[in-house]
Tab-separated table of C-alpha atoms in Angstrom:
chain	number	residue	atom	x	y	z
X	18	MET	CA	7.028	-11.371	9.797
X	19	THR	CA	3.737	-11.420	7.891
X	20	SER	CA	0.580	-10.778	9.886
X	21	ASN	CA	-1.932	-13.604	10.041
X	22	THR	CA	-4.534	-11.152	8.779
X	23	THR	CA	-2.552	-10.157	5.690
X	24	LYS	CA	-3.367	-12.131	2.578
X	25	PRO	CA	-0.433	-12.800	0.250
X	26	ALA	CA	-0.652	-11.366	-3.252
X	27	ARG	CA	-2.010	-13.714	-5.905
X	28	LEU	CA	0.751	-15.024	-8.147
X	29	ASN	CA	-1.489	-15.329	-11.223
X	30	LEU	CA	1.203	-17.092	-13.237
X	31	PRO	CA	0.768	-17.443	-17.025
X	32	PHE	CA	-0.633	-20.986	-16.930
X	33	VAL	CA	-3.397	-20.309	-14.392
X	34	GLY	CA	-6.486	-18.142	-14.358
X	35	ILE	CA	-8.438	-16.503	-17.170
X	36	SER	CA	-6.706	-15.700	-20.453
X	37	THR	CA	-7.361	-12.034	-20.999
X	38	PHE	CA	-4.853	-10.275	-23.267
X	39	GLY	CA	-1.578	-10.176	-21.351
X	40	LYS	CA	-3.625	-11.161	-18.265
X	41	ASN	CA	-4.707	-7.540	-17.984
X	42	ALA	CA	-7.960	-6.492	-16.367
X	43	TYR	CA	-11.257	-7.399	-18.037
X	44	GLN	CA	-13.780	-4.605	-18.589
X	45	PRO	CA	-17.019	-5.927	-20.095
X	46	ASP	CA	-18.840	-2.583	-19.801
X	47	TRP	CA	-17.905	-0.567	-22.874
X	48	ASP	CA	-19.241	2.604	-21.243
X	49	LYS	CA	-16.637	2.300	-18.469
X	50	ILE	CA	-13.400	1.903	-20.413
X	51	ASP	CA	-10.668	3.771	-18.518
X	52	ALA	CA	-7.284	2.816	-19.918
X	53	ASP	CA	-4.464	3.779	-22.251
X	54	VAL	CA	-5.005	0.656	-24.370
X	55	ALA	CA	-8.173	-1.355	-24.939
X	56	VAL	CA	-8.063	-4.775	-26.577
X	57	MET	CA	-11.086	-6.298	-28.307
X	58	GLY	CA	-11.562	-9.588	-30.099
X	59	ALA	CA	-13.344	-9.762	-33.453
X	60	PRO	CA	-13.853	-13.523	-33.934
X	61	PHE	CA	-15.317	-13.249	-37.430
X	62	ASP	CA	-14.168	-15.351	-40.399
X	63	PHE	CA	-17.125	-15.381	-42.790
X	64	GLY	CA	-15.123	-13.215	-45.184
X	65	THR	CA	-12.597	-15.938	-45.987
X	66	GLN	CA	-12.281	-17.312	-49.532
X	67	PHE	CA	-10.283	-20.448	-48.702
X	68	ARG	CA	-9.547	-21.956	-45.282
X	69	ALA	CA	-11.656	-20.686	-42.407
X	70	GLY	CA	-10.718	-20.816	-38.713
X	71	ALA	CA	-9.651	-17.250	-37.908
X	72	ARG	CA	-12.725	-16.942	-35.676
X	73	PHE	CA	-10.604	-18.746	-33.094
X	74	GLY	CA	-7.730	-16.282	-33.497
X	75	PRO	CA	-8.647	-13.884	-30.661
X	76	ARG	CA	-8.919	-16.688	-28.132
X	77	ALA	CA	-5.614	-18.208	-29.235
X	78	ILE	CA	-3.768	-14.866	-29.225
X	79	ARG	CA	-5.052	-14.093	-25.738
X	80	GLU	CA	-3.912	-17.470	-24.432
X	81	ALA	CA	-0.510	-17.044	-26.094
X	82	SER	CA	-0.179	-13.548	-24.620
X	83	THR	CA	-0.156	-14.991	-21.108
X	84	LEU	CA	3.382	-16.201	-21.850
X	85	PHE	CA	4.459	-12.563	-21.523
X	86	SER	CA	2.558	-11.789	-18.304
X	87	PHE	CA	4.926	-12.505	-15.457
X	88	GLY	CA	3.810	-9.495	-13.428
X	89	LEU	CA	7.293	-8.021	-13.045
X	90	GLY	CA	6.378	-4.410	-13.776
X	91	GLY	CA	7.209	-4.351	-17.453
X	92	ALA	CA	9.626	-6.072	-19.797
X	93	TYR	CA	13.292	-5.048	-19.917
X	94	ASP	CA	15.042	-5.085	-23.303
X	95	HIS	CA	18.820	-5.083	-22.880
X	96	GLU	CA	19.454	-4.089	-26.513
X	97	ASP	CA	17.386	-0.920	-26.123
X	98	ASP	CA	18.188	-0.530	-22.410
X	99	ALA	CA	14.507	0.183	-21.881
X	100	THR	CA	11.656	-1.247	-19.841
X	101	TYR	CA	8.500	-1.560	-21.896
X	102	LEU	CA	4.865	-1.634	-20.738
X	103	ALA	CA	5.550	-0.849	-17.109
X	104	GLU	CA	2.672	-0.464	-14.690
X	105	ASP	CA	1.993	3.122	-15.756
X	106	VAL	CA	0.583	1.860	-19.088
X	107	ARG	CA	-2.985	0.826	-18.343
X	108	ILE	CA	-4.305	-1.968	-20.557
X	109	VAL	CA	-7.780	-3.506	-20.409
X	110	ASP	CA	-9.386	-6.330	-22.344
X	111	ILE	CA	-12.979	-5.482	-23.251
X	112	GLY	CA	-13.872	-8.949	-24.538
X	113	ASP	CA	-15.233	-9.734	-27.973
X	114	ALA	CA	-17.626	-7.946	-30.287
X	115	ASP	CA	-20.854	-9.888	-30.732
X	116	ILE	CA	-20.731	-11.959	-33.907
X	117	VAL	CA	-23.920	-13.202	-35.557
X	118	HIS	CA	-23.134	-16.260	-37.651
X	119	THR	CA	-23.601	-15.713	-41.430
X	120	ASP	CA	-24.568	-12.050	-40.862
X	121	THR	CA	-21.619	-9.962	-42.023
X	122	GLU	CA	-23.230	-6.543	-41.754
X	123	THR	CA	-24.503	-6.981	-38.188
X	124	SER	CA	-21.216	-8.512	-37.073
X	125	HIS	CA	-19.224	-5.698	-38.662
X	126	ALA	CA	-21.506	-3.105	-37.069
X	127	ASN	CA	-20.840	-4.639	-33.653
X	128	ILE	CA	-17.089	-4.534	-34.256
X	129	GLU	CA	-17.334	-0.882	-35.301
X	130	ALA	CA	-19.289	-0.089	-32.132
X	131	GLY	CA	-16.512	-1.599	-30.031
X	132	VAL	CA	-13.784	0.411	-31.748
X	133	ARG	CA	-15.844	3.599	-31.394
X	134	ALA	CA	-16.249	2.899	-27.677
X	135	MET	CA	-12.501	2.525	-27.263
X	136	LEU	CA	-11.798	5.723	-29.197
X	137	ASP	CA	-14.484	7.644	-27.293
X	138	ALA	CA	-12.776	6.577	-24.056
X	139	GLY	CA	-9.427	7.886	-25.280
X	140	ALA	CA	-7.900	4.395	-25.400
X	141	LEU	CA	-5.663	3.109	-28.175
X	142	PRO	CA	-7.718	0.390	-29.905
X	143	VAL	CA	-6.163	-3.023	-30.491
X	144	VAL	CA	-8.394	-5.451	-32.373
X	145	LEU	CA	-7.684	-9.178	-32.597
X	146	GLY	CA	-9.091	-10.851	-35.704
X	147	GLY	CA	-10.739	-12.653	-37.242
X	148	ASP	CA	-10.248	-12.459	-40.958
X	149	HIS	CA	-9.064	-9.282	-42.635
X	150	SER	CA	-12.587	-8.076	-43.387
X	151	ILE	CA	-12.761	-6.940	-39.748
X	152	ASN	CA	-10.512	-4.047	-40.754
X	153	ILE	CA	-13.474	-2.563	-42.636
X	154	PRO	CA	-15.489	-1.713	-39.485
X	155	CYS	CA	-12.298	-0.732	-37.653
X	156	ILE	CA	-11.566	1.951	-40.246
X	157	ARG	CA	-15.218	3.055	-40.337
X	158	ALA	CA	-14.960	3.838	-36.622
X	159	PHE	CA	-12.371	6.553	-37.362
X	160	GLU	CA	-14.803	8.667	-39.363
X	161	GLY	CA	-14.850	12.226	-38.041
X	162	ARG	CA	-11.629	11.755	-36.036
X	163	GLY	CA	-9.133	13.333	-38.401
X	164	PRO	CA	-6.976	11.977	-41.224
X	165	ILE	CA	-5.200	8.636	-40.938
X	166	HIS	CA	-2.607	6.816	-43.023
X	167	ILE	CA	-2.756	3.011	-43.108
X	168	LEU	CA	0.334	0.835	-42.813
X	169	GLN	CA	-0.592	-2.619	-44.075
X	170	ILE	CA	1.675	-5.638	-43.496
X	171	ASP	CA	0.321	-8.455	-45.626
X	172	ALA	CA	1.036	-11.011	-48.326
X	173	HIS	CA	-2.026	-9.919	-50.307
X	174	LEU	CA	-3.116	-6.495	-51.523
X	175	ASP	CA	-6.767	-6.982	-50.435
X	176	PHE	CA	-7.911	-4.352	-52.934
X	177	VAL	CA	-10.731	-6.244	-54.643
X	178	ASP	CA	-13.707	-3.994	-55.346
X	179	ILE	CA	-16.608	-6.419	-55.807
X	180	ARG	CA	-16.300	-10.132	-56.542
X	181	HIS	CA	-19.320	-12.427	-56.813
X	182	GLY	CA	-21.326	-9.581	-55.291
X	183	VAL	CA	-19.093	-9.489	-52.179
X	184	ARG	CA	-17.959	-6.028	-51.029
X	185	HIS	CA	-17.003	-6.791	-47.422
X	186	GLY	CA	-14.904	-9.947	-47.542
X	187	HIS	CA	-11.276	-10.375	-46.575
X	188	GLY	CA	-10.133	-9.463	-50.075
X	189	ASN	CA	-11.818	-6.037	-49.929
X	190	PRO	CA	-10.658	-4.104	-46.838
X	191	MET	CA	-7.977	-1.892	-48.359
X	192	ARG	CA	-10.289	-0.914	-51.244
X	193	ARG	CA	-13.000	0.045	-48.753
X	194	ALA	CA	-10.434	2.010	-46.718
X	195	ALA	CA	-9.083	3.868	-49.755
X	196	GLU	CA	-12.608	5.057	-50.520
X	197	LYS	CA	-12.754	6.983	-47.219
X	198	ASP	CA	-11.904	10.661	-47.518
X	199	TYR	CA	-10.152	10.617	-44.134
X	200	VAL	CA	-7.742	7.845	-45.259
X	201	THR	CA	-4.909	9.841	-46.813
X	202	GLY	CA	-3.020	6.859	-48.200
X	203	ILE	CA	-1.890	3.276	-47.682
X	204	THR	CA	1.621	1.867	-47.434
X	205	ALA	CA	1.387	-1.857	-48.187
X	206	LEU	CA	4.382	-3.952	-47.139
X	207	GLY	CA	5.020	-7.584	-47.983
X	208	ILE	CA	2.756	-7.928	-51.034
X	209	ARG	CA	4.030	-10.877	-53.073
X	210	ASN	CA	3.395	-13.877	-55.291
X	211	VAL	CA	0.013	-14.627	-56.870
X	212	SER	CA	-2.503	-12.261	-55.310
X	213	SER	CA	-6.211	-12.370	-54.640
X	214	THR	CA	-6.323	-8.959	-56.337
X	215	ALA	CA	-6.245	-8.904	-60.157
X	216	LYS	CA	-4.168	-6.451	-62.201
X	217	ASP	CA	-7.020	-3.974	-62.491
X	218	GLY	CA	-7.145	-3.912	-58.695
X	219	TYR	CA	-3.424	-3.093	-58.523
X	220	ASP	CA	-3.915	-0.320	-61.074
X	221	ALA	CA	-6.819	1.086	-59.058
X	222	ALA	CA	-4.849	0.786	-55.827
X	223	ARG	CA	-1.976	2.882	-57.173
X	224	LYS	CA	-4.386	5.515	-58.514
X	225	MET	CA	-6.104	5.676	-55.109
X	226	GLY	CA	-2.893	6.267	-53.149
X	227	ASP	CA	-1.667	2.754	-52.331
X	228	ASP	CA	2.142	2.462	-52.232
X	229	ILE	CA	2.858	-1.237	-52.846
X	230	ILE	CA	6.150	-2.711	-51.611
X	231	SER	CA	7.032	-6.406	-51.823
X	232	VAL	CA	9.180	-8.276	-49.318
X	233	ARG	CA	12.148	-8.237	-51.674
X	234	GLN	CA	11.693	-4.525	-52.349
X	235	ALA	CA	11.413	-3.817	-48.605
X	236	ARG	CA	14.653	-5.689	-47.984
X	237	LYS	CA	16.445	-3.625	-50.611
X	238	LEU	CA	15.033	-0.404	-49.153
X	239	GLY	CA	15.819	-1.314	-45.551
X	240	THR	CA	13.924	0.060	-42.574
X	241	GLU	CA	14.902	3.665	-43.268
X	242	GLY	CA	13.882	3.393	-46.905
X	243	VAL	CA	10.520	1.903	-45.995
X	244	LEU	CA	9.853	4.617	-43.412
X	245	ALA	CA	10.640	7.276	-45.999
X	246	ARG	CA	7.623	6.060	-47.969
X	247	ILE	CA	5.235	7.030	-45.137
X	248	PRO	CA	4.331	10.749	-45.032
X	249	ALA	CA	6.285	12.451	-42.247
X	250	ASP	CA	3.298	13.942	-40.446
X	251	ALA	CA	0.960	10.970	-40.815
X	252	ARG	CA	-1.235	9.635	-38.048
X	253	VAL	CA	-0.829	5.903	-38.641
X	254	TYR	CA	-3.244	3.007	-38.269
X	255	VAL	CA	-1.466	-0.354	-38.555
X	256	THR	CA	-3.141	-3.496	-39.874
X	257	ILE	CA	-1.097	-6.696	-39.690
X	258	ASP	CA	-2.149	-9.824	-41.537
X	259	ILE	CA	-0.208	-12.704	-40.013
X	260	ASP	CA	0.377	-14.072	-43.534
X	261	GLY	CA	2.678	-11.085	-44.058
X	262	PHE	CA	5.174	-13.273	-42.196
X	263	CYS	CA	6.729	-16.310	-43.839
X	264	PRO	CA	4.675	-19.455	-43.115
X	265	SER	CA	7.898	-21.075	-41.922
X	266	ILE	CA	7.362	-19.053	-38.719
X	267	ALA	CA	3.590	-18.437	-38.993
X	268	PRO	CA	1.868	-21.451	-40.564
X	269	GLY	CA	-1.388	-20.948	-38.658
X	270	THR	CA	-3.284	-18.930	-41.227
X	271	GLY	CA	-5.869	-19.538	-43.907
X	272	THR	CA	-3.937	-18.287	-46.949
X	273	PRO	CA	-0.201	-18.846	-46.351
X	274	SER	CA	2.227	-17.349	-48.854
X	275	HIS	CA	5.886	-18.315	-48.831
X	276	GLY	CA	8.638	-15.734	-48.968
X	277	GLY	CA	7.257	-13.501	-46.242
X	278	PHE	CA	8.890	-11.351	-43.599
X	279	LEU	CA	10.842	-12.665	-40.647
X	280	TYR	CA	10.222	-11.425	-37.119
X	281	TYR	CA	12.861	-8.713	-36.779
X	282	GLU	CA	12.150	-7.264	-40.211
X	283	VAL	CA	8.628	-6.389	-39.099
X	284	LEU	CA	9.616	-5.464	-35.559
X	285	GLU	CA	12.178	-2.903	-36.699
X	286	VAL	CA	9.649	-1.227	-38.993
X	287	LEU	CA	7.069	-1.102	-36.200
X	288	GLN	CA	9.587	0.370	-33.756
X	289	ALA	CA	10.566	3.044	-36.259
X	290	VAL	CA	6.896	3.870	-36.918
X	291	ALA	CA	6.257	4.174	-33.169
X	292	ASN	CA	9.235	6.517	-32.792
X	293	ARG	CA	8.293	8.796	-35.694
X	294	HIS	CA	4.510	8.785	-35.864
X	295	GLU	CA	1.382	8.991	-33.788
X	296	VAL	CA	-0.075	5.478	-33.909
X	297	VAL	CA	-3.856	5.732	-33.587
X	298	GLY	CA	-4.892	2.084	-33.675
X	299	MET	CA	-4.070	-1.405	-34.844
X	300	ASP	CA	-5.500	-4.763	-35.740
X	301	LEU	CA	-3.860	-8.139	-36.233
X	302	VAL	CA	-5.787	-10.638	-38.318
X	303	GLU	CA	-5.937	-14.061	-39.961
X	304	VAL	CA	-4.479	-16.160	-37.137
X	305	ALA	CA	-6.158	-19.546	-37.612
X	306	PRO	CA	-4.713	-21.651	-34.791
X	307	ASP	CA	-5.968	-25.045	-35.964
X	308	TYR	CA	-3.381	-25.026	-38.759
X	309	ASP	CA	-0.461	-24.694	-36.327
X	310	HIS	CA	-0.401	-27.316	-33.611
X	311	SER	CA	2.848	-25.923	-32.236
X	312	GLY	CA	1.097	-22.694	-31.226
X	313	SER	CA	3.969	-20.588	-32.596
X	314	THR	CA	1.758	-18.472	-34.873
X	315	GLN	CA	-0.346	-17.100	-32.045
X	316	ILE	CA	2.750	-16.613	-29.876
X	317	LEU	CA	4.283	-14.562	-32.694
X	318	ALA	CA	1.070	-12.515	-32.958
X	319	ALA	CA	0.956	-11.818	-29.227
X	320	GLN	CA	4.630	-10.918	-29.045
X	321	VAL	CA	4.438	-8.543	-32.018
X	322	LEU	CA	1.440	-6.729	-30.513
X	323	LEU	CA	2.949	-6.435	-27.040
X	324	ASN	CA	6.288	-5.242	-28.400
X	325	PHE	CA	4.582	-2.709	-30.655
X	326	LEU	CA	2.540	-1.380	-27.743
X	327	GLY	CA	5.719	-1.135	-25.710
X	328	PHE	CA	7.417	0.879	-28.454
X	329	ILE	CA	4.416	3.212	-28.806
X	330	PHE	CA	4.196	4.141	-25.131
X	331	HIS	CA	7.956	4.339	-24.669
X	332	ALA	CA	8.078	6.804	-27.569
X	333	ARG	CA	5.183	8.788	-26.091
X	334	GLY	CA	7.084	9.026	-22.825
X	335	LYS	CA	10.177	10.357	-24.566
X	336	ARG	CA	8.097	12.972	-26.390
X	337	GLY	CA	6.620	14.075	-23.072
């Protein structure tokens, strides 16, 4: 019999309360991050060349992530016979980087400061975009922290150098990354159709260490063939543009491109990466929820991130 002085635990079901990522604890003080994973929003979309709206991506992904927050001590996967993201994996949401409208450089600097704070605290950084230009400050934050290899899942190569005087838009991030001496290479999956990058950009990308694999090529290679293209000892940073998926399952994005990946194709690659490599950070970008009134795009984004985090920490546990 329950004592009259004992308060029952709060249920905190998915449809009530505040929508932090996965309904995990909120830590607004970036000097007090104490967690295995820290999640930050980067609601910036001034780098877009076509349809804007990705500034609302972090809020939508957080709300969608509550679907997977039933408070049952992790998620059991019967196919893997494994429980992922149990209570021993500490996740905090540190809120959003400050964005100053029309000021790309200040906004990017604030995003970089957030990623640095997460890394300084020893937490795995997870950044919710925003357009793909937010990857530029994310990669800057890794300076002085050892070599990294970038796994890019995307419809577009994003290897434009300078266009109309723009160096830090959403068509530039992989070019800016390849220029860093601590970025040892890029594996780009899903690149297809007419691209925002011209042929000279593709030529430069290959010369600068970018291994470009289309959806059709990835399907022929299979998961094992794709993984063989990533250096065996690489520390991997993963950047996922939601338009890497087919718009039939992810229409909520500014630059949809048909013929993209399906859910399990990406999930199996991410699980294999988690099992074989040290994953040092990730971002997921270009969710623009106003173009998908069903909400399925942001649900896909949240589920991919949570599953990937589950794979990473399960693999860490097996390694000891």
